[in-house]
Amino acid sequence: MIKKVFLILGAVLFSIQCKSQQVQPDPNSNEFSREKTINISPKLVVGMVVDQMRYDYLTRFYNRFGEGGFKRMIREGFNCKNNHFNYVPTYTGPGHASVFTGTTPQNHGIISNYWYDKFSKKGVYCASDPSVRAVGSDSEMERMSPHRMKTTTVADQNRLHTQLKGKSIGIAIKDRGAILPAGHSANGAYWFRGKDEGKWITSTYYRKDLPNWVQKFNDSDKAESYLKVWNTLYDINSYTESGSDLNNFEAGFKGKETATFPYDLANLKDQNEGYDIIKGSAYGNSLTADFAIAAIDGEALGKDEITDFLTVSFSSTDYVGHNFGVNSKEIEDTYLRLDKDLERFFNALDAKVGKRNYTVFLTADHGAVHVPSYLQTVKIPSGYFKKDTLSTKIMTFVKERFKVDGLIEKVDNDQVFFAYDVLNKNNIDAQNLQKAIAHYVLQYDQIDKVFTREQLLMGTYTEGIAALVQKGFNQKRSGDVVFVLDPATILYSRTGSTHGSGLNYDTHAPLLFMGKGIKQGSTTERTTIPDIAPTISALLGITFPNGATGDVLPFVLK
């Protein structure tokens, strides 16, 4: 009887095992091969950065947006409502590098737009490269490449993953906005040369001459067409989400008595650096969208099953913000017009690549502060800082305290750089000098916090401004003492907005995803800028950028 039960049980188990094996496809069968080779990656990834975009621009202007731009991304895609930069300084160069490398200046090395290079003893620009020359311009000012960025971008990793078959193209009015996102191995990066030229250019880092499609675009005089009157898109009286048009907090353009609409760009051109005036108007974004659409065809992006990468930075929002401030009619009009440019760009992607064939994300490189002179009128603590005065005081203090001249090499980017040859010659301990300066600077009016090199290298900060300073501190390139200004206190003119701090007005930036492989929804869970590149890498199934420290956002991906 027992033997019979075991025989029955064995037969049942054998049957179950056979059925279990039957659901697994044969590795050599066509079915297995088909499942294995299904391509879930988009044909094109478009990474967009809106320069100086605060998150609240999405909500503040939401009711005035059309259905095909920002609203389309929110409606069809995923909105990360609590997205922040997790380092300082919040500037354009570090911002673009961090978005696409998935890490912070601590690792990618772009510690500012400009910084003091203590090895060459001179200031350097984040994208400058004396070993290359401009292509499309004779200017000596346009010698640019990504060589100062130490790590790879997600676009680089896509190039490596596809055996260099996937293209990578970067586009922006600003050179650094085009160059840093596209990465080291890009097929091309193109930026706008204003002045008396009004053309899109590149450098010999990428190629020896402009491709035909770029030359054709330049020959079309498209830039010339934007030298026209900039007036509000709608009745200015309907612009209720911004302050009065005439006020004391805006700079405006040379040659126009007041910073008020309308602006005749053609008549103001000669007094405002020629074609550069387009950069400082809403039309700079329209010109960028025109060029990006031309690039889709010109570079045959998204035309096959191998993923291509297009990075687009809309730079004019930053120029307008710096000139007129975050509460201006000009900034409101710029975003209403950008919304229409985005709709036009998305429609072009739908038609040229296919609505289900591309993935796009949109974020910013930093936010911006309200004009402090305006904040003062509504009794919010704010102010203006004079760096040169502090620099002189630091050098005087150090000379009197240590009885040695020349111990400080430079005060730059809210950092103090030591002259180590002078320290060594006079047997002065660097840590003692750090502590002395830190204590002195902290007593100075408008200084909120001070950190020494020793603190940032030896300690681990997990929250607050200290953590942001540490993630922005590069062991090799940064200085020896770092100071932080009071909230809403800036080194800038009394008109217009700026950025750079670790406060929410500078760190809280939009993050929208849309397209193939992206869920529909939103979250208020905190996300950070370095999370973007790992998330896109996971979508594509490729290796993360080699210095990436961000996390994949699983709730974004299908």
Coordinates of C-alpha atoms in Angstrom, one line a residue:
M1 CA 0.0 0.0 0.0
I2 CA 2.8 2.4 1.0
K3 CA 4.7 1.5 -2.1
K4 CA 1.6 2.3 -4.3
V5 CA 1.2 5.7 -2.7
F6 CA 4.9 6.5 -3.4
L7 CA 4.5 5.5 -7.0
I8 CA 1.4 7.7 -7.4
L9 CA 3.2 10.7 -5.7
G10 CA 6.2 10.2 -8.0
A11 CA 4.1 10.2 -11.1
V12 CA 2.4 13.4 -10.0
L13 CA 5.7 15.1 -9.2
F14 CA 7.1 14.0 -12.6
S15 CA 4.1 15.4 -14.4
I16 CA 4.4 18.8 -12.6
Q17 CA 8.1 18.9 -13.4
C18 CA 7.4 18.3 -17.1
K19 CA 4.7 21.0 -17.2
S20 CA 7.1 23.4 -15.5
Q21 CA 9.8 22.7 -18.1
Q22 CA 7.3 23.1 -20.9
V23 CA 6.8 26.8 -20.1
Q24 CA 10.5 27.5 -20.7
P25 CA 11.3 28.2 -24.4
D26 CA 14.1 26.2 -26.0
P27 CA 17.2 28.4 -26.1
N28 CA 17.7 27.3 -29.7
S29 CA 14.1 28.0 -30.8
N30 CA 12.9 30.9 -32.9
E31 CA 10.6 31.9 -30.0
F32 CA 13.6 32.3 -27.6
S33 CA 15.6 34.3 -30.1
R34 CA 12.7 36.6 -30.8
E35 CA 12.1 37.3 -27.2
K36 CA 15.8 37.8 -26.5
T37 CA 16.3 40.4 -29.3
I38 CA 13.2 42.6 -28.8
N39 CA 14.5 46.1 -28.7
I40 CA 12.9 48.0 -25.8
S41 CA 15.2 51.0 -26.1
P42 CA 14.1 54.2 -27.8
K43 CA 15.5 55.2 -31.1
L44 CA 16.4 58.6 -29.8
V45 CA 16.9 60.0 -26.3
V46 CA 16.5 63.8 -26.0
G47 CA 18.0 65.4 -22.9
M48 CA 16.8 69.0 -22.4
V49 CA 18.1 71.5 -19.9
V50 CA 16.3 74.8 -19.4
D51 CA 18.9 77.3 -18.1
Q52 CA 18.0 79.0 -14.8
M53 CA 14.5 77.3 -14.5
R54 CA 13.0 77.3 -11.0
Y55 CA 10.5 74.5 -10.4
D56 CA 7.8 77.0 -9.5
Y57 CA 7.8 78.3 -13.1
L58 CA 5.9 75.1 -13.9
T59 CA 3.2 75.9 -11.4
R60 CA 3.3 79.7 -11.6
F61 CA 2.7 79.8 -15.4
Y62 CA 0.8 76.5 -15.7
N63 CA -2.6 78.0 -16.5
R64 CA -1.1 80.0 -19.4
F65 CA 0.7 77.1 -21.0
G66 CA -0.7 75.3 -24.0
E67 CA -1.4 71.6 -24.2
G68 CA 1.6 70.5 -26.3
G69 CA 4.6 71.7 -24.3
F70 CA 5.2 71.5 -20.6
K71 CA 1.6 70.3 -20.0
R72 CA 2.1 67.4 -22.4
M73 CA 5.2 66.3 -20.5
I74 CA 3.2 66.4 -17.2
R75 CA 0.1 64.8 -18.7
E76 CA 1.8 62.0 -20.7
G77 CA 5.0 61.5 -18.6
F78 CA 6.3 61.6 -15.1
N79 CA 6.8 64.7 -12.9
C80 CA 9.4 64.6 -10.1
K81 CA 8.1 67.5 -8.0
N82 CA 10.7 67.5 -5.3
N83 CA 13.9 67.4 -7.4
H84 CA 17.0 69.2 -6.2
F85 CA 20.7 69.8 -6.9
N86 CA 22.6 68.1 -4.1
Y87 CA 25.8 70.2 -4.3
V88 CA 27.0 73.8 -4.6
P89 CA 27.8 75.9 -6.5
T90 CA 24.7 75.9 -8.7
Y91 CA 26.1 77.3 -11.9
T92 CA 25.6 76.5 -15.6
G93 CA 28.8 74.4 -16.2
P94 CA 28.5 72.2 -13.1
G95 CA 24.8 71.9 -13.7
H96 CA 25.0 70.6 -17.2
A97 CA 27.9 68.3 -16.3
S98 CA 26.0 66.9 -13.3
V99 CA 22.8 66.2 -15.2
F100 CA 24.6 64.0 -17.8
T101 CA 27.4 62.5 -15.8
G102 CA 25.2 61.4 -12.9
T103 CA 27.6 62.8 -10.3
T104 CA 28.7 66.1 -8.7
P105 CA 31.7 68.4 -9.1
Q106 CA 33.4 66.4 -6.4
N107 CA 33.9 63.7 -9.1
H108 CA 33.4 65.2 -12.6
G109 CA 35.6 68.2 -11.8
I110 CA 33.6 71.0 -13.3
I111 CA 33.6 73.1 -10.1
S112 CA 32.3 76.3 -11.6
N113 CA 31.9 78.1 -14.9
Y114 CA 35.3 79.7 -14.3
W115 CA 37.8 78.8 -11.6
Y116 CA 41.3 79.5 -10.4
D117 CA 43.7 76.8 -11.5
K118 CA 46.3 76.5 -8.8
F119 CA 48.7 74.5 -11.0
S120 CA 48.8 77.0 -13.9
K121 CA 48.3 79.9 -11.6
K122 CA 45.6 81.4 -13.7
G123 CA 41.8 81.4 -14.2
V124 CA 40.3 78.8 -16.5
Y125 CA 36.9 78.4 -18.2
C126 CA 35.1 75.1 -17.9
A127 CA 35.0 74.4 -21.7
S128 CA 38.1 76.3 -22.9
D129 CA 40.7 74.3 -24.7
P130 CA 43.7 76.1 -26.3
S131 CA 44.7 73.0 -28.2
V132 CA 41.6 73.3 -30.6
R133 CA 40.3 76.0 -32.9
A134 CA 36.9 77.3 -33.8
V135 CA 35.1 75.9 -36.8
G136 CA 32.7 78.3 -38.5
S137 CA 34.3 81.3 -36.9
D138 CA 37.7 83.0 -36.9
S139 CA 37.2 84.1 -33.3
E140 CA 40.0 83.1 -30.8
M141 CA 37.3 83.1 -28.1
E142 CA 35.6 79.9 -29.3
R143 CA 38.3 77.3 -28.7
M144 CA 36.2 74.8 -26.8
S145 CA 36.0 71.2 -25.8
P146 CA 34.9 68.9 -22.9
H147 CA 38.5 68.1 -21.9
R148 CA 38.2 69.6 -18.4
M149 CA 35.3 67.2 -17.5
K150 CA 36.9 64.2 -15.8
T151 CA 34.1 61.6 -16.2
T152 CA 31.9 60.2 -18.9
T153 CA 28.3 61.2 -19.6
V154 CA 25.3 59.0 -20.3
A155 CA 25.7 60.0 -24.0
D156 CA 29.3 58.7 -23.9
Q157 CA 28.2 55.4 -22.4
N158 CA 25.6 55.0 -25.2
R159 CA 28.3 55.6 -27.8
L160 CA 30.5 52.9 -26.1
H161 CA 27.6 50.5 -25.8
T162 CA 26.6 50.8 -29.5
Q163 CA 30.2 50.4 -30.7
L164 CA 30.1 54.1 -31.6
K165 CA 27.1 53.5 -34.0
G166 CA 24.7 55.6 -31.8
K167 CA 25.2 59.3 -32.5
S168 CA 25.6 62.0 -29.8
I169 CA 24.9 65.6 -30.7
G170 CA 24.8 68.6 -28.4
I171 CA 23.1 71.9 -29.1
A172 CA 22.8 75.2 -27.1
I173 CA 23.2 78.9 -27.4
K174 CA 26.0 78.6 -24.8
D175 CA 29.1 76.6 -25.7
R176 CA 29.2 74.9 -22.3
G177 CA 25.5 74.0 -22.6
A178 CA 26.2 72.1 -25.8
I179 CA 29.6 70.6 -25.0
L180 CA 29.4 69.2 -21.5
P181 CA 26.1 67.2 -22.0
A182 CA 27.2 65.7 -25.3
G183 CA 30.3 64.1 -23.7
H184 CA 33.8 63.4 -24.7
S185 CA 33.0 61.1 -27.6
A186 CA 30.2 63.2 -29.2
N187 CA 29.8 63.3 -33.0
G188 CA 29.3 67.1 -32.7
A189 CA 28.5 70.0 -30.4
Y190 CA 27.2 73.2 -31.8
W191 CA 26.7 76.6 -30.1
F192 CA 25.8 80.1 -31.3
R193 CA 28.4 82.7 -32.1
G194 CA 26.7 86.1 -31.8
K195 CA 28.5 89.4 -32.0
D196 CA 28.7 90.4 -35.7
E197 CA 28.4 86.8 -37.0
G198 CA 25.1 85.2 -35.9
K199 CA 26.1 81.7 -36.8
W200 CA 26.1 78.2 -35.2
I201 CA 29.7 76.9 -34.9
T202 CA 31.8 74.1 -33.4
S203 CA 35.5 73.3 -32.8
T204 CA 38.2 71.1 -34.3
Y205 CA 37.8 68.8 -31.3
Y206 CA 34.8 67.4 -33.2
R207 CA 35.5 68.1 -36.9
K208 CA 37.5 70.2 -39.4
D209 CA 34.5 71.9 -41.1
L210 CA 30.8 72.5 -40.6
P211 CA 28.5 69.7 -41.9
N212 CA 26.4 70.7 -44.9
W213 CA 23.2 70.9 -42.8
V214 CA 24.7 73.4 -40.4
Q215 CA 26.2 75.5 -43.2
K216 CA 22.8 75.5 -44.9
F217 CA 21.1 76.6 -41.7
N218 CA 23.6 79.5 -41.2
D219 CA 23.1 80.5 -44.9
S220 CA 19.3 80.7 -44.4
D221 CA 19.7 83.8 -42.2
K222 CA 17.4 82.3 -39.7
A223 CA 19.1 84.2 -36.9
E224 CA 18.6 87.5 -38.8
S225 CA 14.8 86.8 -38.8
Y226 CA 14.8 87.1 -35.0
L227 CA 16.1 90.7 -35.1
K228 CA 12.6 92.0 -34.8
V229 CA 10.4 93.5 -32.1
W230 CA 10.0 91.5 -28.9
N231 CA 6.6 92.3 -27.5
T232 CA 4.5 90.2 -25.2
L233 CA 2.9 87.1 -26.7
Y234 CA -0.4 88.1 -25.2
D235 CA -1.9 91.3 -23.8
I236 CA 0.6 92.5 -21.2
N237 CA -2.3 93.2 -18.8
S238 CA -3.0 89.4 -18.7
Y239 CA 0.5 88.8 -17.3
T240 CA -0.6 88.6 -13.7
E241 CA 2.0 86.1 -12.6
S242 CA 4.8 88.7 -12.5
G243 CA 5.5 92.1 -11.2
S244 CA 4.9 95.5 -12.9
D245 CA 6.7 96.1 -16.2
L246 CA 8.2 99.3 -15.0
N247 CA 10.2 98.9 -11.8
N248 CA 13.7 99.5 -10.2
F249 CA 14.8 95.8 -10.3
E250 CA 15.6 95.3 -14.0
A251 CA 18.6 96.3 -16.1
G252 CA 17.2 96.2 -19.6
F253 CA 19.1 96.8 -22.9
K254 CA 21.5 99.6 -23.7
G255 CA 19.9 102.2 -25.9
K256 CA 16.4 101.9 -24.3
E257 CA 15.6 104.2 -21.4
T258 CA 13.4 101.8 -19.5
A259 CA 13.3 98.0 -19.2
T260 CA 9.7 97.8 -20.5
F261 CA 8.1 96.1 -23.5
P262 CA 8.3 96.3 -26.5
Y263 CA 12.0 95.9 -27.4
D264 CA 13.1 96.6 -31.0
L265 CA 16.0 94.2 -31.3
A266 CA 17.1 95.4 -34.7
N267 CA 17.4 98.9 -33.5
L268 CA 19.1 97.9 -30.3
K269 CA 21.5 95.4 -31.9
D270 CA 24.5 97.6 -32.4
Q271 CA 24.5 98.8 -28.8
N272 CA 24.1 95.3 -27.4
E273 CA 26.9 93.2 -28.9
G274 CA 25.2 92.6 -32.2
Y275 CA 23.5 89.2 -32.6
D276 CA 24.1 88.6 -28.9
I277 CA 20.9 90.5 -28.2
I278 CA 19.0 87.5 -29.6
K279 CA 20.5 85.4 -26.8
G280 CA 19.1 87.8 -24.2
S281 CA 15.5 87.6 -25.6
A282 CA 12.9 84.9 -25.8
Y283 CA 13.8 84.4 -29.4
G284 CA 17.1 82.8 -28.5
N285 CA 15.1 79.7 -27.4
S286 CA 13.1 79.8 -30.7
L287 CA 16.4 79.8 -32.7
T288 CA 17.6 76.9 -30.6
A289 CA 14.5 74.9 -31.3
D290 CA 14.8 75.7 -35.0
F291 CA 18.4 74.4 -35.0
A292 CA 17.5 71.3 -33.0
I293 CA 14.8 70.4 -35.4
A294 CA 17.2 70.8 -38.3
A295 CA 19.7 68.5 -36.5
I296 CA 17.2 65.7 -36.4
D297 CA 17.2 65.5 -40.2
G298 CA 20.7 66.7 -40.7
E299 CA 22.2 64.0 -38.5
A300 CA 19.5 61.4 -39.3
L301 CA 18.8 61.0 -35.6
G302 CA 16.4 58.2 -34.6
K303 CA 16.3 56.7 -38.1
D304 CA 17.3 53.2 -37.1
E305 CA 17.1 50.8 -34.2
I306 CA 20.4 52.0 -32.7
T307 CA 19.8 54.6 -30.0
D308 CA 21.0 58.1 -30.7
F309 CA 21.4 61.0 -28.2
L310 CA 20.4 64.6 -28.7
T311 CA 21.1 67.1 -25.9
V312 CA 19.4 70.5 -26.1
S313 CA 19.9 73.4 -23.7
F314 CA 17.7 76.4 -23.8
S315 CA 20.1 79.1 -22.7
S316 CA 18.1 82.3 -23.2
T317 CA 16.0 81.8 -20.1
D318 CA 19.2 82.4 -18.1
Y319 CA 20.1 85.6 -20.0
V320 CA 16.6 87.0 -19.5
G321 CA 16.6 86.0 -15.8
H322 CA 20.0 87.6 -15.2
N323 CA 18.9 90.8 -16.9
F324 CA 15.3 91.2 -15.7
G325 CA 14.9 89.0 -12.7
V326 CA 12.6 86.0 -11.8
N327 CA 9.5 88.2 -11.2
S328 CA 9.6 90.1 -14.4
K329 CA 7.1 90.3 -17.3
E330 CA 10.0 89.4 -19.5
I331 CA 10.6 86.1 -17.8
E332 CA 6.9 85.3 -17.9
D333 CA 6.8 86.0 -21.6
T334 CA 10.0 84.0 -22.2
Y335 CA 8.4 80.9 -20.6
L336 CA 5.1 81.2 -22.5
R337 CA 7.1 81.4 -25.7
L338 CA 9.4 78.5 -24.7
D339 CA 6.2 76.4 -24.1
K340 CA 5.3 77.0 -27.7
D341 CA 8.8 76.1 -28.9
L342 CA 8.6 72.9 -26.9
E343 CA 5.3 72.0 -28.6
R344 CA 6.8 72.7 -32.0
F345 CA 9.9 70.6 -31.1
F346 CA 7.8 67.6 -29.8
N347 CA 5.6 67.7 -32.9
A348 CA 8.7 67.5 -35.0
L349 CA 9.9 64.5 -33.0
D350 CA 6.5 62.8 -33.5
A351 CA 6.7 63.3 -37.2
K352 CA 10.4 62.6 -37.8
V353 CA 11.1 59.9 -35.2
G354 CA 7.7 58.6 -34.2
K355 CA 5.8 59.3 -31.1
R356 CA 6.5 55.9 -29.6
N357 CA 10.2 55.8 -30.6
Y358 CA 11.8 58.5 -28.5
T359 CA 12.3 59.3 -24.8
V360 CA 12.8 62.9 -23.5
F361 CA 13.6 64.4 -20.2
L362 CA 13.6 68.0 -19.1
T363 CA 15.4 69.6 -16.2
A364 CA 17.4 72.7 -15.3
D365 CA 21.0 73.5 -14.5
H366 CA 20.1 75.7 -11.5
G367 CA 17.3 78.0 -10.3
A368 CA 17.6 81.6 -9.3
V369 CA 16.9 84.0 -6.4
H370 CA 14.4 86.9 -6.4
V371 CA 16.2 90.2 -6.9
P372 CA 17.5 91.0 -3.4
S373 CA 16.6 94.7 -3.8
Y374 CA 13.0 93.7 -4.4
L375 CA 13.1 91.3 -1.4
Q376 CA 14.2 94.1 0.8
T377 CA 11.1 96.1 -0.2
V378 CA 9.0 93.3 1.2
K379 CA 11.1 92.9 4.4
I380 CA 12.7 89.6 3.4
P381 CA 16.3 89.3 4.6
S382 CA 18.6 89.7 1.6
G383 CA 21.6 91.7 0.4
Y384 CA 24.6 92.3 -1.8
F385 CA 28.1 91.1 -1.0
K386 CA 31.5 92.7 -2.0
K387 CA 34.1 90.1 -2.6
D388 CA 37.0 92.4 -3.1
T389 CA 36.5 94.0 0.3
L390 CA 36.6 90.6 2.0
S391 CA 39.6 89.5 -0.1
T392 CA 41.6 92.5 1.0
K393 CA 40.7 92.0 4.6
I394 CA 41.7 88.3 4.6
M395 CA 45.1 89.1 3.1
T396 CA 45.7 91.9 5.7
F397 CA 44.6 89.6 8.5
V398 CA 46.9 86.8 7.4
K399 CA 49.9 89.0 7.0
E400 CA 49.4 90.5 10.5
R401 CA 48.7 87.2 12.1
F402 CA 51.5 85.1 10.6
K403 CA 54.0 88.0 9.8
V404 CA 54.4 86.7 6.2
D405 CA 53.3 88.3 3.0
G406 CA 51.9 86.3 0.0
L407 CA 50.4 83.4 1.9
I408 CA 47.1 83.8 0.0
E409 CA 47.3 83.2 -3.7
K410 CA 43.7 83.9 -4.6
V411 CA 40.2 84.4 -3.3
D412 CA 37.8 83.1 -5.9
N413 CA 34.4 81.4 -6.2
D414 CA 33.9 81.8 -2.4
Q415 CA 37.1 80.0 -1.8
V416 CA 40.5 80.9 -0.4
F417 CA 43.5 79.4 -2.2
F418 CA 46.9 79.1 -0.4
A419 CA 50.3 79.8 -1.8
Y420 CA 51.9 76.5 -0.7
D421 CA 55.4 77.4 -1.8
V422 CA 55.3 80.4 0.6
L423 CA 53.8 78.3 3.4
N424 CA 56.6 75.7 3.0
K425 CA 59.3 78.3 2.8
N426 CA 58.1 79.8 6.1
N427 CA 57.3 76.5 7.8
I428 CA 53.6 77.5 8.2
D429 CA 51.2 74.6 8.9
A430 CA 48.3 74.6 6.4
Q431 CA 45.8 73.4 8.9
N432 CA 46.6 76.2 11.3
L433 CA 46.2 78.7 8.5
Q434 CA 42.9 77.1 7.5
K435 CA 41.5 77.3 11.0
A436 CA 42.7 80.9 11.5
I437 CA 41.1 82.1 8.3
A438 CA 37.9 80.2 8.9
H439 CA 37.5 81.7 12.3
Y440 CA 38.2 85.2 11.0
V441 CA 35.9 85.0 8.0
L442 CA 33.0 83.6 10.1
Q443 CA 33.0 86.9 12.0
Y444 CA 32.5 88.8 8.8
D445 CA 29.1 90.3 8.1
Q446 CA 27.0 88.4 5.5
I447 CA 29.0 85.2 6.0
D448 CA 26.8 82.3 7.1
K449 CA 29.1 79.3 7.2
V450 CA 32.8 78.5 6.7
F451 CA 34.5 75.1 6.0
T452 CA 38.1 74.2 5.8
R453 CA 39.8 71.7 3.4
E454 CA 40.6 69.5 6.4
Q455 CA 36.9 69.4 7.4
L456 CA 35.7 68.6 3.9
L457 CA 38.3 65.8 3.3
M458 CA 38.2 64.2 6.7
G459 CA 34.5 64.5 7.7
T460 CA 31.3 63.1 6.1
Y461 CA 28.3 65.4 6.0
T462 CA 24.9 63.8 5.1
E463 CA 22.5 66.8 5.3
G464 CA 22.3 70.5 5.1
I465 CA 24.5 73.0 3.3
A466 CA 27.6 71.2 4.6
A467 CA 26.7 68.1 2.6
L468 CA 26.2 70.3 -0.5
V469 CA 29.5 72.0 -0.1
Q470 CA 31.3 68.7 0.3
K471 CA 29.7 67.2 -2.9
G472 CA 30.8 70.4 -4.8
F473 CA 34.4 70.3 -3.4
N474 CA 36.9 68.7 -5.7
Q475 CA 40.0 67.5 -3.8
K476 CA 42.4 68.6 -6.6
R477 CA 40.8 71.7 -8.0
S478 CA 39.0 73.4 -5.1
G479 CA 40.6 75.8 -2.6
D480 CA 41.6 75.6 1.1
V481 CA 38.7 77.5 2.8
V482 CA 35.2 77.7 1.5
F483 CA 32.7 80.3 2.8
V484 CA 28.9 80.4 2.4
L485 CA 26.9 83.7 2.1
D486 CA 23.7 84.5 4.0
P487 CA 20.4 83.5 2.3
A488 CA 19.5 85.7 -0.6
T489 CA 22.8 87.5 -0.4
I490 CA 24.5 87.7 -3.7
L491 CA 27.7 89.0 -5.5
Y492 CA 25.8 90.7 -8.3
S493 CA 24.3 94.0 -9.5
R494 CA 21.3 95.5 -7.8
T495 CA 19.2 94.6 -10.9
G496 CA 18.4 91.1 -12.2
S497 CA 18.6 87.7 -10.7
T498 CA 21.5 85.3 -10.2
H499 CA 22.2 81.9 -8.6
G500 CA 24.9 79.7 -7.1
S501 CA 23.8 78.9 -3.6
G502 CA 22.5 75.7 -1.9
L503 CA 19.2 77.3 -0.9
N504 CA 15.9 76.0 -2.3
Y505 CA 15.5 78.9 -4.8
D506 CA 18.7 77.6 -6.5
T507 CA 18.4 73.9 -5.9
H508 CA 14.7 73.1 -6.6
A509 CA 14.5 72.3 -10.4
P510 CA 12.0 70.6 -12.6
L511 CA 12.5 67.0 -13.7
L512 CA 10.1 65.7 -16.3
F513 CA 10.3 62.4 -18.3
M514 CA 8.2 61.5 -21.3
G515 CA 8.1 58.9 -24.0
K516 CA 9.1 55.3 -24.6
G517 CA 9.7 53.3 -21.4
I518 CA 8.4 56.1 -19.1
K519 CA 5.4 55.7 -16.7
Q520 CA 2.7 58.3 -16.4
G521 CA 2.5 59.9 -12.9
S522 CA 4.2 62.1 -10.4
T523 CA 6.0 61.9 -7.1
T524 CA 6.9 64.3 -4.2
E525 CA 9.6 61.9 -3.1
R526 CA 13.0 63.7 -3.1
T527 CA 15.1 63.1 -6.2
T528 CA 18.4 64.6 -7.1
I529 CA 20.1 65.8 -10.3
P530 CA 22.6 62.9 -10.4
D531 CA 19.7 60.4 -10.5
I532 CA 18.9 61.4 -14.1
A533 CA 21.8 59.7 -15.9
P534 CA 21.6 56.4 -14.0
T535 CA 17.8 56.3 -14.7
I536 CA 18.3 56.8 -18.5
S537 CA 21.2 54.3 -18.4
A538 CA 18.9 51.7 -16.8
L539 CA 16.2 52.5 -19.5
L540 CA 18.8 51.8 -22.2
G541 CA 20.4 48.8 -20.5
I542 CA 23.8 50.4 -20.7
T543 CA 26.6 50.9 -18.2
F544 CA 26.2 53.9 -16.0
P545 CA 28.6 56.9 -16.5
N546 CA 31.9 55.9 -14.9
G547 CA 31.7 58.4 -12.1
A548 CA 28.0 58.2 -11.4
T549 CA 26.9 58.5 -7.8
G550 CA 23.1 59.0 -8.4
D551 CA 20.4 56.3 -8.0
V552 CA 18.0 54.8 -10.6
L553 CA 14.5 56.2 -10.1
P554 CA 12.5 52.9 -10.5
F555 CA 9.1 54.6 -10.2
V556 CA 9.8 56.5 -13.4
L557 CA 10.4 53.5 -15.6
K558 CA 7.8 51.0 -17.0

